[in-house]
Amino acid sequence: MTPPLRVYPVRALVLRRHNLGETDRIVRLFTREHGKVDAIAKGARGPRSRLSGATEPFVRLRAQLSKGQNLEVLTQAVVEDSYPELRKELMRVGYASYFLEVVDVGLEDRQEAPGLWDLLSEVLRLLERATAPELLARAFEWRALVEFGYEPRLDECVVDGAPVQGAGIVFHPQRGGMLCPRCAASQRGGIRLLPDSVQALQELPGLPLAAAARASLPPAVARQVTACLVGSVRQHLGADLRTLRFLDEVQPK
Ligand SMILES: [Zn+2]
């Protein structure tokens, strides 16, 4: 891999930011070209700074970074999309923040993941319009798990490879997927699935994101599918995702 030039262009999504000193900000960028990069935005908190709007979470940028001593420096940024509809409703802010945290926690610094970048920018755009984003969130989690290399097994039992359909199937986040009734009998834990939940999970990989943003599952099935996907995210990325607690609070019950 060739080292980046001293000044280089990126497309970036702002994952998070914090203040530094009187007027500066440090932004964590997810760039399409170089993965996750922390950069200093000098003077970004000044009232007339051109960088202030460009250093808010879930803004998509075309930016220029320059190599610094410790951190990169954000020298130029043009906002491509600020996803304004996301900011009007706490529930959408909650989902968007969760998507950003999944990406932030799941990626190493500088790990290139253009597929995940495309996924995140697409899912934020769809989230602006989605009336009930729950299934969109599940479709995002599925694709993110695949990008991270943690694809749960849905087509056959993780222990003996038996086909899984109908009644008695268990999804086990710690075991990485479905268990057939025979293997489930000797395992503790897991989520005992309704046949409709087995089917909904098996359809998730083939479900286009745009369709997921418009559809919803019956409540009992949705609860189980959520438990399976969120359980898998927690299993691989850590149990204590800050945004999941927030999302839980702002979600309509
Ligand atoms: Zn089995």
PDB file of C-alpha atoms and ligand atoms in Angstrom:
ATOM      1  CA  MET A   1       0.000   0.000   0.000  1.00  0.00           C
ATOM      2  CA  THR A   2       1.425   3.401  -0.959  1.00  0.00           C
ATOM      3  CA  PRO A   3       1.472   5.972   1.858  1.00  0.00           C
ATOM      4  CA  PRO A   4      -0.998   8.816   1.397  1.00  0.00           C
ATOM      5  CA  LEU A   5       0.342  12.048  -0.055  1.00  0.00           C
ATOM      6  CA  ARG A   6       1.019  14.920   2.319  1.00  0.00           C
ATOM      7  CA  VAL A   7      -2.305  16.533   1.341  1.00  0.00           C
ATOM      8  CA  TYR A   8      -4.950  14.143   0.106  1.00  0.00           C
ATOM      9  CA  PRO A   9      -8.647  14.243  -0.778  1.00  0.00           C
ATOM     10  CA  VAL A  10     -11.181  12.002   0.940  1.00  0.00           C
ATOM     11  CA  ARG A  11     -14.880  11.369   1.038  1.00  0.00           C
ATOM     12  CA  ALA A  12     -15.851  11.123   4.676  1.00  0.00           C
ATOM     13  CA  LEU A  13     -18.683  10.606   7.126  1.00  0.00           C
ATOM     14  CA  VAL A  14     -18.262  12.308  10.510  1.00  0.00           C
ATOM     15  CA  LEU A  15     -18.554   9.618  13.192  1.00  0.00           C
ATOM     16  CA  ARG A  16     -18.026  11.886  16.174  1.00  0.00           C
ATOM     17  CA  ARG A  17     -16.266  14.968  17.410  1.00  0.00           C
ATOM     18  CA  HIS A  18     -15.018  16.550  20.576  1.00  0.00           C
ATOM     19  CA  ASN A  19     -13.771  19.977  21.491  1.00  0.00           C
ATOM     20  CA  LEU A  20     -10.111  20.793  21.861  1.00  0.00           C
ATOM     21  CA  GLY A  21      -8.901  23.965  23.535  1.00  0.00           C
ATOM     22  CA  GLU A  22     -10.840  27.171  22.930  1.00  0.00           C
ATOM     23  CA  THR A  23     -11.765  26.925  19.272  1.00  0.00           C
ATOM     24  CA  ASP A  24     -10.654  23.605  17.789  1.00  0.00           C
ATOM     25  CA  ARG A  25     -12.357  20.291  17.299  1.00  0.00           C
ATOM     26  CA  ILE A  26     -11.140  16.768  16.827  1.00  0.00           C
ATOM     27  CA  VAL A  27     -13.310  14.810  14.420  1.00  0.00           C
ATOM     28  CA  ARG A  28     -13.329  11.112  13.881  1.00  0.00           C
ATOM     29  CA  LEU A  29     -13.882  10.610  10.173  1.00  0.00           C
ATOM     30  CA  PHE A  30     -14.822   7.436   8.394  1.00  0.00           C
ATOM     31  CA  THR A  31     -13.201   7.975   5.006  1.00  0.00           C
ATOM     32  CA  ARG A  32     -14.040   5.861   1.991  1.00  0.00           C
ATOM     33  CA  GLU A  33     -10.380   5.735   0.958  1.00  0.00           C
ATOM     34  CA  HIS A  34      -8.487   5.176   4.236  1.00  0.00           C
ATOM     35  CA  GLY A  35     -11.027   3.972   6.806  1.00  0.00           C
ATOM     36  CA  LYS A  36     -11.277   5.632  10.205  1.00  0.00           C
ATOM     37  CA  VAL A  37      -9.075   8.701  10.697  1.00  0.00           C
ATOM     38  CA  ASP A  38      -8.957  11.266  13.517  1.00  0.00           C
ATOM     39  CA  ALA A  39      -8.319  14.810  12.337  1.00  0.00           C
ATOM     40  CA  ILE A  40      -8.038  18.194  13.949  1.00  0.00           C
ATOM     41  CA  ALA A  41     -10.315  20.935  12.614  1.00  0.00           C
ATOM     42  CA  LYS A  42      -8.561  24.127  13.589  1.00  0.00           C
ATOM     43  CA  GLY A  43     -10.855  26.997  14.551  1.00  0.00           C
ATOM     44  CA  ALA A  44     -13.961  24.903  13.805  1.00  0.00           C
ATOM     45  CA  ARG A  45     -15.835  26.379  16.769  1.00  0.00           C
ATOM     46  CA  GLY A  46     -15.226  29.958  15.703  1.00  0.00           C
ATOM     47  CA  PRO A  47     -18.419  31.792  14.686  1.00  0.00           C
ATOM     48  CA  ARG A  48     -17.307  32.323  11.099  1.00  0.00           C
ATOM     49  CA  SER A  49     -15.452  29.069  10.583  1.00  0.00           C
ATOM     50  CA  ARG A  50     -16.075  27.320   7.280  1.00  0.00           C
ATOM     51  CA  LEU A  51     -15.490  24.044   9.104  1.00  0.00           C
ATOM     52  CA  SER A  52     -18.151  24.358  11.804  1.00  0.00           C
ATOM     53  CA  GLY A  53     -21.057  22.797   9.845  1.00  0.00           C
ATOM     54  CA  ALA A  54     -18.717  20.208   8.390  1.00  0.00           C
ATOM     55  CA  THR A  55     -17.702  18.806  11.767  1.00  0.00           C
ATOM     56  CA  GLU A  56     -21.129  17.719  13.028  1.00  0.00           C
ATOM     57  CA  PRO A  57     -21.896  14.001  13.449  1.00  0.00           C
ATOM     58  CA  PHE A  58     -23.427  12.213  10.464  1.00  0.00           C
ATOM     59  CA  VAL A  59     -22.468  14.807   7.916  1.00  0.00           C
ATOM     60  CA  ARG A  60     -21.047  13.522   4.621  1.00  0.00           C
ATOM     61  CA  LEU A  61     -18.094  15.471   3.272  1.00  0.00           C
ATOM     62  CA  ARG A  62     -15.702  15.901   0.458  1.00  0.00           C
ATOM     63  CA  ALA A  63     -12.637  16.944   2.365  1.00  0.00           C
ATOM     64  CA  GLN A  64      -8.936  17.448   2.220  1.00  0.00           C
ATOM     65  CA  LEU A  65      -6.642  16.086   4.907  1.00  0.00           C
ATOM     66  CA  SER A  66      -3.054  16.962   5.481  1.00  0.00           C
ATOM     67  CA  LYS A  67      -0.551  14.813   7.338  1.00  0.00           C
ATOM     68  CA  GLY A  68       0.184  16.230  10.785  1.00  0.00           C
ATOM     69  CA  GLN A  69       2.575  15.284  13.602  1.00  0.00           C
ATOM     70  CA  ASN A  70       0.117  13.150  15.534  1.00  0.00           C
ATOM     71  CA  LEU A  71      -3.235  13.790  13.981  1.00  0.00           C
ATOM     72  CA  GLU A  72      -4.222  14.601  10.444  1.00  0.00           C
ATOM     73  CA  VAL A  73      -5.432  18.147   9.818  1.00  0.00           C
ATOM     74  CA  LEU A  74      -8.768  18.833   8.173  1.00  0.00           C
ATOM     75  CA  THR A  75      -7.836  21.650   5.855  1.00  0.00           C
ATOM     76  CA  GLN A  76     -10.912  21.849   3.610  1.00  0.00           C
ATOM     77  CA  ALA A  77     -14.404  20.410   3.761  1.00  0.00           C
ATOM     78  CA  VAL A  78     -17.476  20.715   1.600  1.00  0.00           C
ATOM     79  CA  VAL A  79     -20.709  19.269   2.982  1.00  0.00           C
ATOM     80  CA  GLU A  80     -22.212  16.841   0.461  1.00  0.00           C
ATOM     81  CA  ASP A  81     -25.177  15.880   2.607  1.00  0.00           C
ATOM     82  CA  SER A  82     -26.060  16.858   6.161  1.00  0.00           C
ATOM     83  CA  TYR A  83     -29.056  14.472   6.281  1.00  0.00           C
ATOM     84  CA  PRO A  84     -31.309  17.239   7.658  1.00  0.00           C
ATOM     85  CA  GLU A  85     -34.371  15.019   8.165  1.00  0.00           C
ATOM     86  CA  LEU A  86     -32.415  12.833  10.575  1.00  0.00           C
ATOM     87  CA  ARG A  87     -31.983  15.713  12.980  1.00  0.00           C
ATOM     88  CA  LYS A  88     -35.664  16.556  13.318  1.00  0.00           C
ATOM     89  CA  GLU A  89     -36.681  13.536  15.362  1.00  0.00           C
ATOM     90  CA  LEU A  90     -34.965  11.924  18.360  1.00  0.00           C
ATOM     91  CA  MET A  91     -35.884   8.434  17.173  1.00  0.00           C
ATOM     92  CA  ARG A  92     -33.967   8.994  13.907  1.00  0.00           C
ATOM     93  CA  VAL A  93     -31.049  10.583  15.746  1.00  0.00           C
ATOM     94  CA  GLY A  94     -31.036   7.469  17.924  1.00  0.00           C
ATOM     95  CA  TYR A  95     -30.815   5.066  14.983  1.00  0.00           C
ATOM     96  CA  ALA A  96     -28.227   7.168  13.153  1.00  0.00           C
ATOM     97  CA  SER A  97     -26.050   7.385  16.279  1.00  0.00           C
ATOM     98  CA  TYR A  98     -26.286   3.622  16.700  1.00  0.00           C
ATOM     99  CA  PHE A  99     -25.193   3.003  13.086  1.00  0.00           C
ATOM    100  CA  LEU A 100     -22.202   5.308  13.571  1.00  0.00           C
ATOM    101  CA  GLU A 101     -21.191   3.601  16.809  1.00  0.00           C
ATOM    102  CA  VAL A 102     -21.379   0.134  15.218  1.00  0.00           C
ATOM    103  CA  VAL A 103     -18.991   1.319  12.497  1.00  0.00           C
ATOM    104  CA  ASP A 104     -16.733   3.148  14.942  1.00  0.00           C
ATOM    105  CA  VAL A 105     -16.426   0.201  17.340  1.00  0.00           C
ATOM    106  CA  GLY A 106     -16.202  -2.455  14.608  1.00  0.00           C
ATOM    107  CA  LEU A 107     -13.359  -0.892  12.607  1.00  0.00           C
ATOM    108  CA  GLU A 108      -9.700  -0.573  13.456  1.00  0.00           C
ATOM    109  CA  ASP A 109      -8.055   2.777  12.661  1.00  0.00           C
ATOM    110  CA  ARG A 110      -7.178   3.031   8.968  1.00  0.00           C
ATOM    111  CA  GLN A 111      -8.856  -0.267   8.141  1.00  0.00           C
ATOM    112  CA  GLU A 112     -10.158   0.270   4.618  1.00  0.00           C
ATOM    113  CA  ALA A 113     -13.824  -0.618   4.227  1.00  0.00           C
ATOM    114  CA  PRO A 114     -15.353   1.085   1.183  1.00  0.00           C
ATOM    115  CA  GLY A 115     -18.295  -1.355   1.166  1.00  0.00           C
ATOM    116  CA  LEU A 116     -19.152  -0.405   4.725  1.00  0.00           C
ATOM    117  CA  TRP A 117     -18.801   3.293   3.852  1.00  0.00           C
ATOM    118  CA  ASP A 118     -21.275   2.909   0.991  1.00  0.00           C
ATOM    119  CA  LEU A 119     -23.602   0.980   3.296  1.00  0.00           C
ATOM    120  CA  LEU A 120     -23.505   3.665   5.990  1.00  0.00           C
ATOM    121  CA  SER A 121     -24.112   6.576   3.629  1.00  0.00           C
ATOM    122  CA  GLU A 122     -26.978   4.681   1.966  1.00  0.00           C
ATOM    123  CA  VAL A 123     -28.615   3.681   5.228  1.00  0.00           C
ATOM    124  CA  LEU A 124     -28.465   7.263   6.583  1.00  0.00           C
ATOM    125  CA  ARG A 125     -30.167   8.506   3.417  1.00  0.00           C
ATOM    126  CA  LEU A 126     -32.925   5.863   3.731  1.00  0.00           C
ATOM    127  CA  LEU A 127     -33.303   6.565   7.439  1.00  0.00           C
ATOM    128  CA  GLU A 128     -34.360  10.127   6.622  1.00  0.00           C
ATOM    129  CA  ARG A 129     -37.543   8.841   4.979  1.00  0.00           C
ATOM    130  CA  ALA A 130     -38.238   5.554   6.788  1.00  0.00           C
ATOM    131  CA  THR A 131     -41.426   5.673   8.829  1.00  0.00           C
ATOM    132  CA  ALA A 132     -40.558   2.669  11.007  1.00  0.00           C
ATOM    133  CA  PRO A 133     -36.783   2.114  10.711  1.00  0.00           C
ATOM    134  CA  GLU A 134     -36.624  -1.098  12.738  1.00  0.00           C
ATOM    135  CA  LEU A 135     -36.269  -3.480   9.793  1.00  0.00           C
ATOM    136  CA  LEU A 136     -33.825  -1.081   8.099  1.00  0.00           C
ATOM    137  CA  ALA A 137     -31.714  -1.254  11.257  1.00  0.00           C
ATOM    138  CA  ARG A 138     -31.750  -5.068  11.150  1.00  0.00           C
ATOM    139  CA  ALA A 139     -30.740  -5.050   7.463  1.00  0.00           C
ATOM    140  CA  PHE A 140     -27.915  -2.652   8.344  1.00  0.00           C
ATOM    141  CA  GLU A 141     -26.743  -4.855  11.229  1.00  0.00           C
ATOM    142  CA  TRP A 142     -26.753  -7.911   8.999  1.00  0.00           C
ATOM    143  CA  ARG A 143     -24.647  -6.228   6.320  1.00  0.00           C
ATOM    144  CA  ALA A 144     -22.290  -4.669   8.872  1.00  0.00           C
ATOM    145  CA  LEU A 145     -21.718  -8.084  10.513  1.00  0.00           C
ATOM    146  CA  VAL A 146     -20.890  -9.527   7.081  1.00  0.00           C
ATOM    147  CA  GLU A 147     -18.438  -6.639   6.430  1.00  0.00           C
ATOM    148  CA  PHE A 148     -16.708  -7.320   9.754  1.00  0.00           C
ATOM    149  CA  GLY A 149     -16.470 -11.042   8.955  1.00  0.00           C
ATOM    150  CA  TYR A 150     -19.012 -12.146  11.590  1.00  0.00           C
ATOM    151  CA  GLU A 151     -21.810 -13.359   9.347  1.00  0.00           C
ATOM    152  CA  PRO A 152     -24.251 -15.406  11.461  1.00  0.00           C
ATOM    153  CA  ARG A 153     -25.210 -18.775   9.972  1.00  0.00           C
ATOM    154  CA  LEU A 154     -28.878 -18.826   8.964  1.00  0.00           C
ATOM    155  CA  ASP A 155     -29.193 -21.648   6.442  1.00  0.00           C
ATOM    156  CA  GLU A 156     -28.096 -24.607   8.535  1.00  0.00           C
ATOM    157  CA  CYS A 157     -27.353 -25.632  12.118  1.00  0.00           C
ATOM    158  CA  VAL A 158     -23.991 -24.264  13.338  1.00  0.00           C
ATOM    159  CA  VAL A 159     -23.235 -27.559  15.143  1.00  0.00           C
ATOM    160  CA  ASP A 160     -24.143 -30.374  12.746  1.00  0.00           C
ATOM    161  CA  GLY A 161     -25.194 -28.631   9.517  1.00  0.00           C
ATOM    162  CA  ALA A 162     -28.789 -29.929   9.692  1.00  0.00           C
ATOM    163  CA  PRO A 163     -31.346 -27.858   7.741  1.00  0.00           C
ATOM    164  CA  VAL A 164     -33.179 -25.267   9.838  1.00  0.00           C
ATOM    165  CA  GLN A 165     -36.811 -24.459   9.256  1.00  0.00           C
ATOM    166  CA  GLY A 166     -40.137 -24.725  11.019  1.00  0.00           C
ATOM    167  CA  ALA A 167     -40.526 -25.128  14.791  1.00  0.00           C
ATOM    168  CA  GLY A 168     -37.957 -25.697  17.535  1.00  0.00           C
ATOM    169  CA  ILE A 169     -35.138 -23.666  15.959  1.00  0.00           C
ATOM    170  CA  VAL A 170     -32.956 -21.595  18.274  1.00  0.00           C
ATOM    171  CA  PHE A 171     -30.786 -18.625  17.317  1.00  0.00           C
ATOM    172  CA  HIS A 172     -27.693 -18.475  19.477  1.00  0.00           C
ATOM    173  CA  PRO A 173     -25.653 -15.238  19.191  1.00  0.00           C
ATOM    174  CA  GLN A 174     -22.704 -16.764  21.085  1.00  0.00           C
ATOM    175  CA  ARG A 175     -22.619 -19.816  18.810  1.00  0.00           C
ATOM    176  CA  GLY A 176     -22.917 -17.624  15.715  1.00  0.00           C
ATOM    177  CA  GLY A 177     -26.249 -18.636  14.262  1.00  0.00           C
ATOM    178  CA  MET A 178     -29.062 -21.171  14.146  1.00  0.00           C
ATOM    179  CA  LEU A 179     -29.300 -24.452  16.022  1.00  0.00           C
ATOM    180  CA  CYS A 180     -31.549 -27.294  14.902  1.00  0.00           C
ATOM    181  CA  PRO A 181     -34.013 -28.654  17.514  1.00  0.00           C
ATOM    182  CA  ARG A 182     -31.779 -31.641  18.330  1.00  0.00           C
ATOM    183  CA  CYS A 183     -28.657 -29.526  19.003  1.00  0.00           C
ATOM    184  CA  ALA A 184     -30.678 -26.791  20.730  1.00  0.00           C
ATOM    185  CA  ALA A 185     -31.830 -29.332  23.314  1.00  0.00           C
ATOM    186  CA  SER A 186     -28.272 -29.661  24.653  1.00  0.00           C
ATOM    187  CA  GLN A 187     -27.460 -25.912  24.618  1.00  0.00           C
ATOM    188  CA  ARG A 188     -28.236 -23.288  27.208  1.00  0.00           C
ATOM    189  CA  GLY A 189     -29.461 -19.846  26.219  1.00  0.00           C
ATOM    190  CA  GLY A 190     -30.332 -18.583  22.782  1.00  0.00           C
ATOM    191  CA  ILE A 191     -33.619 -17.354  21.377  1.00  0.00           C
ATOM    192  CA  ARG A 192     -36.306 -19.956  20.644  1.00  0.00           C
ATOM    193  CA  LEU A 193     -37.727 -18.769  17.336  1.00  0.00           C
ATOM    194  CA  LEU A 194     -41.218 -18.696  15.918  1.00  0.00           C
ATOM    195  CA  PRO A 195     -41.262 -20.322  12.450  1.00  0.00           C
ATOM    196  CA  ASP A 196     -42.033 -16.868  10.986  1.00  0.00           C
ATOM    197  CA  SER A 197     -38.935 -15.451  12.699  1.00  0.00           C
ATOM    198  CA  VAL A 198     -36.759 -18.194  11.164  1.00  0.00           C
ATOM    199  CA  GLN A 199     -38.110 -17.233   7.763  1.00  0.00           C
ATOM    200  CA  ALA A 200     -37.722 -13.461   8.370  1.00  0.00           C
ATOM    201  CA  LEU A 201     -34.077 -13.970   9.395  1.00  0.00           C
ATOM    202  CA  GLN A 202     -33.369 -16.159   6.371  1.00  0.00           C
ATOM    203  CA  GLU A 203     -34.852 -13.493   4.080  1.00  0.00           C
ATOM    204  CA  LEU A 204     -32.826 -10.661   5.595  1.00  0.00           C
ATOM    205  CA  PRO A 205     -29.618 -11.147   3.511  1.00  0.00           C
ATOM    206  CA  GLY A 206     -31.587 -10.890   0.249  1.00  0.00           C
ATOM    207  CA  LEU A 207     -33.740  -7.950   1.326  1.00  0.00           C
ATOM    208  CA  PRO A 208     -32.767  -4.720  -0.472  1.00  0.00           C
ATOM    209  CA  LEU A 209     -32.167  -1.803   1.912  1.00  0.00           C
ATOM    210  CA  ALA A 210     -34.778   0.361   0.205  1.00  0.00           C
ATOM    211  CA  ALA A 211     -37.384  -2.373   0.706  1.00  0.00           C
ATOM    212  CA  ALA A 212     -36.346  -2.798   4.360  1.00  0.00           C
ATOM    213  CA  ALA A 213     -36.880   0.947   4.894  1.00  0.00           C
ATOM    214  CA  ARG A 214     -40.509   0.630   3.775  1.00  0.00           C
ATOM    215  CA  ALA A 215     -41.464  -2.689   5.355  1.00  0.00           C
ATOM    216  CA  SER A 216     -42.122  -3.898   8.860  1.00  0.00           C
ATOM    217  CA  LEU A 217     -42.556  -7.265  10.543  1.00  0.00           C
ATOM    218  CA  PRO A 218     -45.377  -8.397  12.852  1.00  0.00           C
ATOM    219  CA  PRO A 219     -44.478  -7.272  16.411  1.00  0.00           C
ATOM    220  CA  ALA A 220     -43.676 -10.715  17.851  1.00  0.00           C
ATOM    221  CA  VAL A 221     -41.431 -11.563  14.875  1.00  0.00           C
ATOM    222  CA  ALA A 222     -39.811  -8.115  14.941  1.00  0.00           C
ATOM    223  CA  ARG A 223     -38.929  -8.532  18.628  1.00  0.00           C
ATOM    224  CA  GLN A 224     -37.232 -11.877  17.959  1.00  0.00           C
ATOM    225  CA  VAL A 225     -35.356 -10.708  14.862  1.00  0.00           C
ATOM    226  CA  THR A 226     -34.166  -7.648  16.813  1.00  0.00           C
ATOM    227  CA  ALA A 227     -32.982  -9.821  19.701  1.00  0.00           C
ATOM    228  CA  CYS A 228     -31.021 -12.041  17.275  1.00  0.00           C
ATOM    229  CA  LEU A 229     -29.305  -9.208  15.399  1.00  0.00           C
ATOM    230  CA  VAL A 230     -28.645  -6.920  18.360  1.00  0.00           C
ATOM    231  CA  GLY A 231     -27.433  -9.991  20.275  1.00  0.00           C
ATOM    232  CA  SER A 232     -24.982 -10.763  17.460  1.00  0.00           C
ATOM    233  CA  VAL A 233     -23.750  -7.152  17.325  1.00  0.00           C
ATOM    234  CA  ARG A 234     -23.217  -7.199  21.109  1.00  0.00           C
ATOM    235  CA  GLN A 235     -21.471 -10.565  20.915  1.00  0.00           C
ATOM    236  CA  HIS A 236     -18.898  -9.317  18.409  1.00  0.00           C
ATOM    237  CA  LEU A 237     -18.582  -5.591  19.126  1.00  0.00           C
ATOM    238  CA  GLY A 238     -19.056  -5.538  22.896  1.00  0.00           C
ATOM    239  CA  ALA A 239     -22.079  -5.658  25.137  1.00  0.00           C
ATOM    240  CA  ASP A 240     -22.017  -2.035  26.183  1.00  0.00           C
ATOM    241  CA  LEU A 241     -22.933   0.069  23.186  1.00  0.00           C
ATOM    242  CA  ARG A 242     -23.831   3.526  24.494  1.00  0.00           C
ATOM    243  CA  THR A 243     -26.217   4.318  21.652  1.00  0.00           C
ATOM    244  CA  LEU A 244     -28.288   1.151  22.171  1.00  0.00           C
ATOM    245  CA  ARG A 245     -29.386   2.432  25.578  1.00  0.00           C
ATOM    246  CA  PHE A 246     -30.258   5.813  24.076  1.00  0.00           C
ATOM    247  CA  LEU A 247     -32.133   4.171  21.206  1.00  0.00           C
ATOM    248  CA  ASP A 248     -34.096   2.097  23.669  1.00  0.00           C
ATOM    249  CA  GLU A 249     -35.220   5.264  25.463  1.00  0.00           C
ATOM    250  CA  VAL A 250     -36.297   7.224  22.383  1.00  0.00           C
ATOM    251  CA  GLN A 251     -37.937   4.391  20.474  1.00  0.00           C
ATOM    252  CA  PRO A 252     -41.735   4.402  20.310  1.00  0.00           C
ATOM    253  CA  LYS A 253     -43.046   1.457  22.317  1.00  0.00           C
TER     254      LYS A 253
HETATM  255 ZN    ZN B   1     -27.928 -29.274  14.843  1.00  0.00          ZN
END
